[in-house]
PDB file of C-alpha atoms in Angstrom:
ATOM      1  CA  UNK A   1     214.597 -71.713  78.902  1.00  0.00           C
ATOM      2  CA  UNK A   2     211.080 -70.566  78.126  1.00  0.00           C
ATOM      3  CA  UNK A   3     209.551 -67.427  79.851  1.00  0.00           C
ATOM      4  CA  UNK A   4     207.078 -69.613  81.603  1.00  0.00           C
ATOM      5  CA  UNK A   5     209.992 -72.056  82.860  1.00  0.00           C
ATOM      6  CA  UNK A   6     211.740 -69.022  84.103  1.00  0.00           C
ATOM      7  CA  UNK A   7     208.842 -67.631  86.111  1.00  0.00           C
ATOM      8  CA  UNK A   8     208.193 -71.065  87.462  1.00  0.00           C
ATOM      9  CA  UNK A   9     211.700 -71.494  88.672  1.00  0.00           C
ATOM     10  CA  UNK A  10     211.695 -68.079  90.394  1.00  0.00           C
ATOM     11  CA  UNK A  11     208.452 -68.460  91.998  1.00  0.00           C
ATOM     12  CA  UNK A  12     209.337 -72.040  93.144  1.00  0.00           C
ATOM     13  CA  UNK A  13     212.553 -70.694  94.732  1.00  0.00           C
ATOM     14  CA  UNK A  14     210.931 -67.975  96.742  1.00  0.00           C
ATOM     15  CA  UNK A  15     207.943 -69.920  97.712  1.00  0.00           C
ATOM     16  CA  UNK A  16     210.298 -72.486  99.399  1.00  0.00           C
ATOM     17  CA  UNK A  17     212.880 -69.908 100.745  1.00  0.00           C
ATOM     18  CA  UNK A  18     210.910 -66.721 101.651  1.00  0.00           C
ATOM     19  CA  UNK A  19     207.194 -68.220 101.995  1.00  0.00           C
ATOM     20  CA  UNK A  20     206.173 -65.428 104.228  1.00  0.00           C
ATOM     21  CA  UNK A  21     207.688 -62.353 102.642  1.00  0.00           C
ATOM     22  CA  UNK A  22     206.044 -59.277 103.882  1.00  0.00           C
ATOM     23  CA  UNK A  23     206.685 -55.464 104.212  1.00  0.00           C
ATOM     24  CA  UNK A  24     209.379 -54.294 106.520  1.00  0.00           C
ATOM     25  CA  UNK A  25     207.614 -51.263 107.392  1.00  0.00           C
ATOM     26  CA  UNK A  26     206.005 -51.374 110.984  1.00  0.00           C
ATOM     27  CA  UNK A  27     202.303 -50.608 111.412  1.00  0.00           C
ATOM     28  CA  UNK A  28     199.083 -51.818 113.025  1.00  0.00           C
ATOM     29  CA  UNK A  29     196.429 -50.667 110.782  1.00  0.00           C
ATOM     30  CA  UNK A  30     195.863 -49.569 107.009  1.00  0.00           C
ATOM     31  CA  UNK A  31     196.050 -45.969 108.097  1.00  0.00           C
ATOM     32  CA  UNK A  32     199.459 -46.391 109.610  1.00  0.00           C
ATOM     33  CA  UNK A  33     200.620 -48.307 106.699  1.00  0.00           C
ATOM     34  CA  UNK A  34     199.345 -45.688 104.337  1.00  0.00           C
ATOM     35  CA  UNK A  35     201.243 -43.126 106.326  1.00  0.00           C
ATOM     36  CA  UNK A  36     204.449 -45.158 106.319  1.00  0.00           C
ATOM     37  CA  UNK A  37     204.419 -45.866 102.595  1.00  0.00           C
ATOM     38  CA  UNK A  38     203.925 -42.139 101.700  1.00  0.00           C
ATOM     39  CA  UNK A  39     206.913 -41.497 104.012  1.00  0.00           C
ATOM     40  CA  UNK A  40     209.000 -44.266 102.357  1.00  0.00           C
ATOM     41  CA  UNK A  41     209.218 -42.607  98.928  1.00  0.00           C
ATOM     42  CA  UNK A  42     212.900 -42.339  98.102  1.00  0.00           C
ATOM     43  CA  UNK A  43     213.597 -42.994 101.697  1.00  0.00           C
ATOM     44  CA  UNK A  44     214.722 -46.487 103.511  1.00  0.00           C
ATOM     45  CA  UNK A  45     212.348 -48.445 105.521  1.00  0.00           C
ATOM     46  CA  UNK A  46     214.790 -48.347 108.374  1.00  0.00           C
ATOM     47  CA  UNK A  47     214.411 -44.666 108.488  1.00  0.00           C
ATOM     48  CA  UNK A  48     210.642 -44.618 108.148  1.00  0.00           C
ATOM     49  CA  UNK A  49     210.382 -47.188 111.104  1.00  0.00           C
ATOM     50  CA  UNK A  50     212.663 -44.848 113.039  1.00  0.00           C
ATOM     51  CA  UNK A  51     210.334 -41.997 112.451  1.00  0.00           C
ATOM     52  CA  UNK A  52     206.748 -43.342 112.503  1.00  0.00           C
ATOM     53  CA  UNK A  53     206.286 -44.214 116.332  1.00  0.00           C
ATOM     54  CA  UNK A  54     206.331 -40.504 117.158  1.00  0.00           C
ATOM     55  CA  UNK A  55     203.816 -39.615 114.253  1.00  0.00           C
ATOM     56  CA  UNK A  56     201.512 -42.645 115.335  1.00  0.00           C
ATOM     57  CA  UNK A  57     201.693 -41.475 118.980  1.00  0.00           C
ATOM     58  CA  UNK A  58     200.572 -37.931 118.277  1.00  0.00           C
ATOM     59  CA  UNK A  59     198.386 -38.740 115.403  1.00  0.00           C
ATOM     60  CA  UNK A  60     196.941 -42.328 115.884  1.00  0.00           C
ATOM     61  CA  UNK A  61     193.985 -41.808 113.454  1.00  0.00           C
ATOM     62  CA  UNK A  62     193.191 -39.985 110.163  1.00  0.00           C
ATOM     63  CA  UNK A  63     190.857 -37.643 112.120  1.00  0.00           C
ATOM     64  CA  UNK A  64     193.817 -36.722 114.492  1.00  0.00           C
ATOM     65  CA  UNK A  65     196.263 -36.107 111.455  1.00  0.00           C
ATOM     66  CA  UNK A  66     193.600 -34.182 109.610  1.00  0.00           C
ATOM     67  CA  UNK A  67     193.720 -31.540 112.175  1.00  0.00           C
ATOM     68  CA  UNK A  68     197.610 -31.216 112.233  1.00  0.00           C
ATOM     69  CA  UNK A  69     199.121 -28.141 111.168  1.00  0.00           C
ATOM     70  CA  UNK A  70     202.224 -27.953 109.025  1.00  0.00           C
ATOM     71  CA  UNK A  71     204.420 -26.677 111.988  1.00  0.00           C
ATOM     72  CA  UNK A  72     202.977 -29.428 114.322  1.00  0.00           C
ATOM     73  CA  UNK A  73     203.944 -32.446 111.678  1.00  0.00           C
ATOM     74  CA  UNK A  74     207.067 -31.117 110.090  1.00  0.00           C
ATOM     75  CA  UNK A  75     209.307 -31.600 113.136  1.00  0.00           C
ATOM     76  CA  UNK A  76     208.399 -35.213 113.434  1.00  0.00           C
ATOM     77  CA  UNK A  77     209.283 -36.179 109.937  1.00  0.00           C
ATOM     78  CA  UNK A  78     212.074 -33.712 109.109  1.00  0.00           C
ATOM     79  CA  UNK A  79     214.808 -36.543 109.017  1.00  0.00           C
ATOM     80  CA  UNK A  80     212.838 -38.049 106.111  1.00  0.00           C
ATOM     81  CA  UNK A  81     213.623 -37.155 102.489  1.00  0.00           C
ATOM     82  CA  UNK A  82     211.422 -34.462 101.193  1.00  0.00           C
ATOM     83  CA  UNK A  83     209.791 -33.400 104.536  1.00  0.00           C
ATOM     84  CA  UNK A  84     208.123 -30.327 103.190  1.00  0.00           C
ATOM     85  CA  UNK A  85     205.983 -31.912 100.466  1.00  0.00           C
ATOM     86  CA  UNK A  86     205.436 -34.979 102.594  1.00  0.00           C
ATOM     87  CA  UNK A  87     204.058 -32.998 105.536  1.00  0.00           C
ATOM     88  CA  UNK A  88     201.624 -31.267 103.328  1.00  0.00           C
ATOM     89  CA  UNK A  89     200.707 -34.858 101.614  1.00  0.00           C
ATOM     90  CA  UNK A  90     200.040 -36.564 104.818  1.00  0.00           C
ATOM     91  CA  UNK A  91     197.764 -33.732 106.286  1.00  0.00           C
ATOM     92  CA  UNK A  92     195.894 -33.486 102.903  1.00  0.00           C
ATOM     93  CA  UNK A  93     195.582 -37.183 102.636  1.00  0.00           C
ATOM     94  CA  UNK A  94     194.092 -37.454 106.010  1.00  0.00           C
ATOM     95  CA  UNK A  95     191.619 -34.559 105.625  1.00  0.00           C
ATOM     96  CA  UNK A  96     190.364 -36.256 102.232  1.00  0.00           C
ATOM     97  CA  UNK A  97     190.049 -39.701 104.128  1.00  0.00           C
ATOM     98  CA  UNK A  98     187.833 -37.789 106.690  1.00  0.00           C
ATOM     99  CA  UNK A  99     185.796 -35.859 104.092  1.00  0.00           C
ATOM    100  CA  UNK A 100     185.275 -38.524 101.447  1.00  0.00           C
ATOM    101  CA  UNK A 101     185.934 -42.110 103.061  1.00  0.00           C
ATOM    102  CA  UNK A 102     184.569 -41.547 106.622  1.00  0.00           C
ATOM    103  CA  UNK A 103     188.182 -41.769 107.913  1.00  0.00           C
ATOM    104  CA  UNK A 104     188.636 -45.119 106.462  1.00  0.00           C
ATOM    105  CA  UNK A 105     191.409 -46.181 103.746  1.00  0.00           C
ATOM    106  CA  UNK A 106     189.899 -47.160 100.487  1.00  0.00           C
ATOM    107  CA  UNK A 107     190.771 -50.428  99.014  1.00  0.00           C
ATOM    108  CA  UNK A 108     190.913 -49.716  95.480  1.00  0.00           C
ATOM    109  CA  UNK A 109     193.791 -48.313  93.417  1.00  0.00           C
ATOM    110  CA  UNK A 110     191.725 -45.923  91.572  1.00  0.00           C
ATOM    111  CA  UNK A 111     190.355 -44.448  94.909  1.00  0.00           C
ATOM    112  CA  UNK A 112     193.763 -44.319  96.443  1.00  0.00           C
ATOM    113  CA  UNK A 113     195.495 -42.425  93.885  1.00  0.00           C
ATOM    114  CA  UNK A 114     193.244 -39.523  94.341  1.00  0.00           C
ATOM    115  CA  UNK A 115     194.794 -38.989  97.816  1.00  0.00           C
ATOM    116  CA  UNK A 116     197.558 -36.453  98.093  1.00  0.00           C
ATOM    117  CA  UNK A 117     201.073 -38.096  98.092  1.00  0.00           C
ATOM    118  CA  UNK A 118     199.596 -41.355  96.773  1.00  0.00           C
ATOM    119  CA  UNK A 119     200.749 -42.630  93.329  1.00  0.00           C
ATOM    120  CA  UNK A 120     200.001 -45.913  91.733  1.00  0.00           C
ATOM    121  CA  UNK A 121     203.149 -47.677  93.555  1.00  0.00           C
ATOM    122  CA  UNK A 122     201.690 -46.653  96.953  1.00  0.00           C
ATOM    123  CA  UNK A 123     198.102 -47.725  95.951  1.00  0.00           C
ATOM    124  CA  UNK A 124     199.445 -51.205  94.837  1.00  0.00           C
ATOM    125  CA  UNK A 125     201.349 -51.679  98.133  1.00  0.00           C
ATOM    126  CA  UNK A 126     198.358 -50.678 100.438  1.00  0.00           C
ATOM    127  CA  UNK A 127     196.037 -53.084  98.258  1.00  0.00           C
ATOM    128  CA  UNK A 128     198.205 -55.919  98.151  1.00  0.00           C
ATOM    129  CA  UNK A 129     199.522 -55.804 101.657  1.00  0.00           C
ATOM    130  CA  UNK A 130     196.377 -55.120 103.510  1.00  0.00           C
ATOM    131  CA  UNK A 131     193.841 -56.832 101.108  1.00  0.00           C
ATOM    132  CA  UNK A 132     196.034 -59.327  99.353  1.00  0.00           C
ATOM    133  CA  UNK A 133     194.929 -57.910  95.830  1.00  0.00           C
ATOM    134  CA  UNK A 134     196.892 -59.074  92.828  1.00  0.00           C
ATOM    135  CA  UNK A 135     198.736 -55.845  92.473  1.00  0.00           C
ATOM    136  CA  UNK A 136     202.544 -55.371  91.584  1.00  0.00           C
ATOM    137  CA  UNK A 137     204.245 -52.299  93.309  1.00  0.00           C
ATOM    138  CA  UNK A 138     207.254 -51.665  91.172  1.00  0.00           C
ATOM    139  CA  UNK A 139     209.960 -49.588  93.220  1.00  0.00           C
ATOM    140  CA  UNK A 140     213.610 -49.420  92.044  1.00  0.00           C
ATOM    141  CA  UNK A 141     214.498 -52.904  93.536  1.00  0.00           C
ATOM    142  CA  UNK A 142     211.548 -54.737  91.753  1.00  0.00           C
ATOM    143  CA  UNK A 143     212.474 -52.721  88.460  1.00  0.00           C
ATOM    144  CA  UNK A 144     216.296 -53.692  88.814  1.00  0.00           C
ATOM    145  CA  UNK A 145     215.786 -57.400  89.828  1.00  0.00           C
ATOM    146  CA  UNK A 146     213.043 -58.172  87.127  1.00  0.00           C
ATOM    147  CA  UNK A 147     215.442 -56.807  84.545  1.00  0.00           C
ATOM    148  CA  UNK A 148     218.508 -58.702  85.710  1.00  0.00           C
ATOM    149  CA  UNK A 149     216.698 -61.961  86.040  1.00  0.00           C
ATOM    150  CA  UNK A 150     215.169 -61.474  82.572  1.00  0.00           C
ATOM    151  CA  UNK A 151     211.487 -61.622  83.920  1.00  0.00           C
ATOM    152  CA  UNK A 152     210.743 -58.539  81.826  1.00  0.00           C
ATOM    153  CA  UNK A 153     211.949 -57.514  78.404  1.00  0.00           C
ATOM    154  CA  UNK A 154     214.575 -54.639  77.936  1.00  0.00           C
ATOM    155  CA  UNK A 155     211.565 -52.868  76.340  1.00  0.00           C
ATOM    156  CA  UNK A 156     210.008 -52.358  79.690  1.00  0.00           C
ATOM    157  CA  UNK A 157     211.691 -49.172  80.532  1.00  0.00           C
ATOM    158  CA  UNK A 158     208.877 -47.666  82.846  1.00  0.00           C
ATOM    159  CA  UNK A 159     207.660 -49.113  86.169  1.00  0.00           C
ATOM    160  CA  UNK A 160     204.220 -49.390  84.497  1.00  0.00           C
ATOM    161  CA  UNK A 161     205.513 -51.413  81.745  1.00  0.00           C
ATOM    162  CA  UNK A 162     207.366 -53.705  84.167  1.00  0.00           C
ATOM    163  CA  UNK A 163     204.263 -54.087  86.282  1.00  0.00           C
ATOM    164  CA  UNK A 164     202.181 -55.089  83.389  1.00  0.00           C
ATOM    165  CA  UNK A 165     204.711 -57.926  82.455  1.00  0.00           C
ATOM    166  CA  UNK A 166     204.994 -59.376  85.776  1.00  0.00           C
ATOM    167  CA  UNK A 167     201.192 -59.286  86.264  1.00  0.00           C
ATOM    168  CA  UNK A 168     200.895 -61.119  83.020  1.00  0.00           C
ATOM    169  CA  UNK A 169     203.139 -63.883  83.984  1.00  0.00           C
ATOM    170  CA  UNK A 170     202.755 -64.315  87.800  1.00  0.00           C
ATOM    171  CA  UNK A 171     199.699 -66.364  88.868  1.00  0.00           C
ATOM    172  CA  UNK A 172     197.287 -64.071  90.787  1.00  0.00           C
ATOM    173  CA  UNK A 173     197.685 -65.926  94.013  1.00  0.00           C
ATOM    174  CA  UNK A 174     201.403 -65.175  94.170  1.00  0.00           C
ATOM    175  CA  UNK A 175     201.383 -61.552  93.141  1.00  0.00           C
ATOM    176  CA  UNK A 176     200.927 -59.833  96.476  1.00  0.00           C
ATOM    177  CA  UNK A 177     203.984 -61.957  97.728  1.00  0.00           C
ATOM    178  CA  UNK A 178     206.193 -61.628  94.729  1.00  0.00           C
ATOM    179  CA  UNK A 179     206.345 -57.862  95.201  1.00  0.00           C
ATOM    180  CA  UNK A 180     208.080 -58.417  98.585  1.00  0.00           C
ATOM    181  CA  UNK A 181     210.052 -61.424  97.028  1.00  0.00           C
ATOM    182  CA  UNK A 182     211.810 -59.050  94.432  1.00  0.00           C
ATOM    183  CA  UNK A 183     212.134 -56.292  96.902  1.00  0.00           C
ATOM    184  CA  UNK A 184     213.893 -58.377  99.393  1.00  0.00           C
ATOM    185  CA  UNK A 185     216.008 -60.014  96.800  1.00  0.00           C
ATOM    186  CA  UNK A 186     217.082 -56.674  95.509  1.00  0.00           C
ATOM    187  CA  UNK A 187     217.502 -54.963  99.051  1.00  0.00           C
ATOM    188  CA  UNK A 188     219.946 -57.775 100.330  1.00  0.00           C
ATOM    189  CA  UNK A 189     221.214 -59.746  97.516  1.00  0.00           C
ATOM    190  CA  UNK A 190     220.766 -58.150  94.137  1.00  0.00           C
ATOM    191  CA  UNK A 191     221.875 -54.781  95.206  1.00  0.00           C
ATOM    192  CA  UNK A 192     222.242 -52.025  92.768  1.00  0.00           C
ATOM    193  CA  UNK A 193     226.272 -51.908  93.213  1.00  0.00           C
ATOM    194  CA  UNK A 194     228.361 -54.965  93.646  1.00  0.00           C
ATOM    195  CA  UNK A 195     225.373 -57.403  93.828  1.00  0.00           C
ATOM    196  CA  UNK A 196     226.236 -60.486  96.003  1.00  0.00           C
ATOM    197  CA  UNK A 197     226.053 -63.023  93.154  1.00  0.00           C
ATOM    198  CA  UNK A 198     227.836 -65.689  95.177  1.00  0.00           C
ATOM    199  CA  UNK A 199     224.959 -65.730  97.719  1.00  0.00           C
ATOM    200  CA  UNK A 200     222.369 -65.748  94.893  1.00  0.00           C
ATOM    201  CA  UNK A 201     220.863 -69.216  94.176  1.00  0.00           C
ATOM    202  CA  UNK A 202     218.992 -68.151  91.224  1.00  0.00           C
ATOM    203  CA  UNK A 203     222.112 -66.409  89.484  1.00  0.00           C
ATOM    204  CA  UNK A 204     221.851 -68.943  86.388  1.00  0.00           C
ATOM    205  CA  UNK A 205     218.811 -66.783  85.332  1.00  0.00           C
ATOM    206  CA  UNK A 206     220.712 -63.535  85.834  1.00  0.00           C
ATOM    207  CA  UNK A 207     221.430 -61.407  82.738  1.00  0.00           C
ATOM    208  CA  UNK A 208     223.480 -58.732  84.472  1.00  0.00           C
ATOM    209  CA  UNK A 209     226.649 -58.088  82.562  1.00  0.00           C
ATOM    210  CA  UNK A 210     228.639 -57.041  85.512  1.00  0.00           C
ATOM    211  CA  UNK A 211     228.203 -59.953  87.896  1.00  0.00           C
ATOM    212  CA  UNK A 212     230.641 -60.135  90.646  1.00  0.00           C
ATOM    213  CA  UNK A 213     232.470 -63.635  91.331  1.00  0.00           C
TER     214      UNK A 213
END
C-alpha cells in the first residue's frame, strides 16, 4: 500500500465515522479556549473542564485576568498540573493580550507563540479550532497514533517532524479535523498501554508490534 493510499483510507474512515470531530475542551470564545489549552498541557481535558468554570466566572475576559494576582488565581487551578507556572503564564498571557492585541486573541501561529505559556502546539490548536486553519497540533496521542498507523516515518522523532509529515500528506481542508481524529483515536482506542485493537477498524494499517488480540 502506498503512502497516499494509506492516508486516503484513514481520511475516508474518519470522515465517515467521526465527521464532526472537535475538541473536548469546553469554551465559549477564543479567550476561554486559549486559557483551557494552556491549562491542558500535561493534564486531561476532563480535569481542565472541571477547573475552568470557576476561572471563567471570576475572569470572564482577558482584561479581568490581566488584573489578577498570583494569590487570586492559583487556588482556582491548583488541581491542574504545574499550577505555579500556569498561574504566571495565564496572567502574563492576559496582560500581553491587553497591551499588544487590544484584548483580542491573535490568529497566527507566529503571534500566538509570543504569548506566555503558548508553544507551537497550543498555537496550532487555537488557529485550527477557532479559524479552521490547516495547522496540525501534535500532542502525545497524535504522535503515537501517527507512528502506529505508519502515517509518518520512524525518522520523525519530534512533534515538529510529525507535524510536517502529516501536513504534507493530509489535504488542507481536512487538517483542522484530522488533529481531532487522531487525538480521539489515541484517547479512546489506540491508547498507550493495552490498545483496544479489537475495536480498531483500521487495525490492518497498524505497525504496533505489541498489538492486543
